[in-house]
Amino acid sequence: YGWARTINDQPEASLPLLREASVRNATSLSLQYHLAYTLVELENDSEAKRILRRLVKLSAPFEQREQANALLSRIEQAR
């Protein structure tokens, strides 16, 4: 539900939902990516970078690994 709000241009509304979900399911790497993406949308790059750097260092597979790498590169170069 939180991710759906982010991709429907409602990142402010989705952030508390994603934060709560990430606490409840801290092992979901996809959820962590969704949280980081939402933070970037809200221009909170420092927290997003911290999450993304941790994600890309992990060896565990997750669906958004390529997108996480690209998002991290984008925010490190742009801002």
XYZ file of N, CA and C in Angstrom, residues 22-62:
123
model
N 8.855 -1.350 7.253
C 10.264 -1.742 7.279
C 10.710 -2.153 8.677
N 10.088 -1.598 9.701
C 10.382 -2.014 11.074
C 9.809 -3.416 11.325
N 8.607 -3.633 10.835
C 7.946 -4.933 11.040
C 8.602 -6.051 10.231
N 9.167 -5.685 9.081
C 9.762 -6.693 8.200
C 11.141 -6.209 7.752
N 12.052 -6.112 8.690
C 13.380 -5.547 8.423
C 14.198 -6.387 7.451
N 13.831 -7.615 7.217
C 14.597 -8.470 6.318
C 14.155 -8.358 4.855
N 13.100 -7.616 4.584
C 12.634 -7.457 3.208
C 13.481 -6.416 2.487
N 14.331 -6.889 1.609
C 15.211 -5.979 0.877
C 14.423 -5.134 -0.114
N 13.387 -5.697 -0.689
C 12.544 -4.925 -1.599
C 11.862 -3.775 -0.867
N 11.404 -4.047 0.318
C 10.771 -3.005 1.131
C 11.774 -1.909 1.470
N 13.005 -2.284 1.772
C 14.045 -1.293 2.050
C 14.314 -0.426 0.814
N 14.310 -1.054 -0.357
C 14.481 -0.286 -1.594
C 13.327 0.697 -1.779
N 12.109 0.241 -1.550
C 10.943 1.113 -1.698
C 11.027 2.304 -0.745
N 11.494 2.056 0.466
C 11.675 3.132 1.433
C 12.724 4.125 0.928
N 13.847 3.619 0.449
C 14.908 4.499 -0.067
C 14.423 5.320 -1.256
N 13.714 4.689 -2.159
C 13.177 5.396 -3.328
C 12.255 6.526 -2.885
N 11.397 6.236 -1.928
C 10.471 7.237 -1.415
C 11.233 8.388 -0.767
N 12.268 8.076 -0.033
C 13.092 9.119 0.586
C 13.730 10.015 -0.466
N 14.177 9.438 -1.569
C 14.744 10.239 -2.657
C 13.673 11.153 -3.241
N 12.473 10.622 -3.421
C 11.376 11.441 -3.929
C 11.109 12.638 -3.017
N 11.344 12.462 -1.730
C 11.127 13.523 -0.748
C 12.401 14.334 -0.473
N 13.433 14.100 -1.290
C 14.719 14.791 -1.217
C 15.452 14.563 0.101
N 15.263 13.402 0.682
C 16.014 13.002 1.880
C 17.104 12.036 1.417
N 18.049 12.594 0.674
C 19.078 11.767 0.055
C 20.019 11.117 1.056
N 20.306 11.785 2.157
C 21.277 11.216 3.094
C 20.775 9.897 3.679
N 19.529 9.839 4.082
C 18.993 8.586 4.611
C 18.854 7.549 3.499
N 18.425 7.987 2.327
C 18.288 7.075 1.197
C 19.640 6.452 0.832
N 20.695 7.262 0.810
C 22.033 6.746 0.493
C 22.461 5.686 1.494
N 22.206 5.933 2.758
C 22.582 4.968 3.791
C 21.896 3.616 3.545
N 20.624 3.658 3.247
C 19.867 2.429 2.984
C 20.375 1.756 1.713
N 20.530 2.532 0.650
C 20.951 1.968 -0.636
C 22.361 1.396 -0.577
N 23.259 2.066 0.105
C 24.632 1.553 0.219
C 24.641 0.202 0.923
N 23.815 0.076 1.957
C 23.724 -1.195 2.669
C 23.139 -2.273 1.753
N 22.116 -1.918 0.991
C 21.486 -2.884 0.097
C 22.442 -3.410 -0.969
N 23.180 -2.506 -1.612
C 24.037 -2.945 -2.715
C 25.248 -3.732 -2.230
N 25.609 -3.594 -0.953
C 26.727 -4.371 -0.411
C 26.333 -5.802 -0.054
N 25.048 -6.037 0.137
C 24.593 -7.371 0.525
C 24.730 -8.344 -0.633
N 25.026 -9.581 -0.305
C 25.120 -10.595 -1.349
C 23.781 -11.262 -1.624
N 22.821 -11.058 -0.742
C 21.505 -11.675 -0.916
C 20.811 -11.100 -2.150
N 20.191 -11.952 -2.928
C 19.493 -11.456 -4.116
C 18.183 -10.753 -3.739
N 17.848 -9.741 -4.496
C 16.533 -9.130 -4.382
C 16.188 -8.499 -5.729
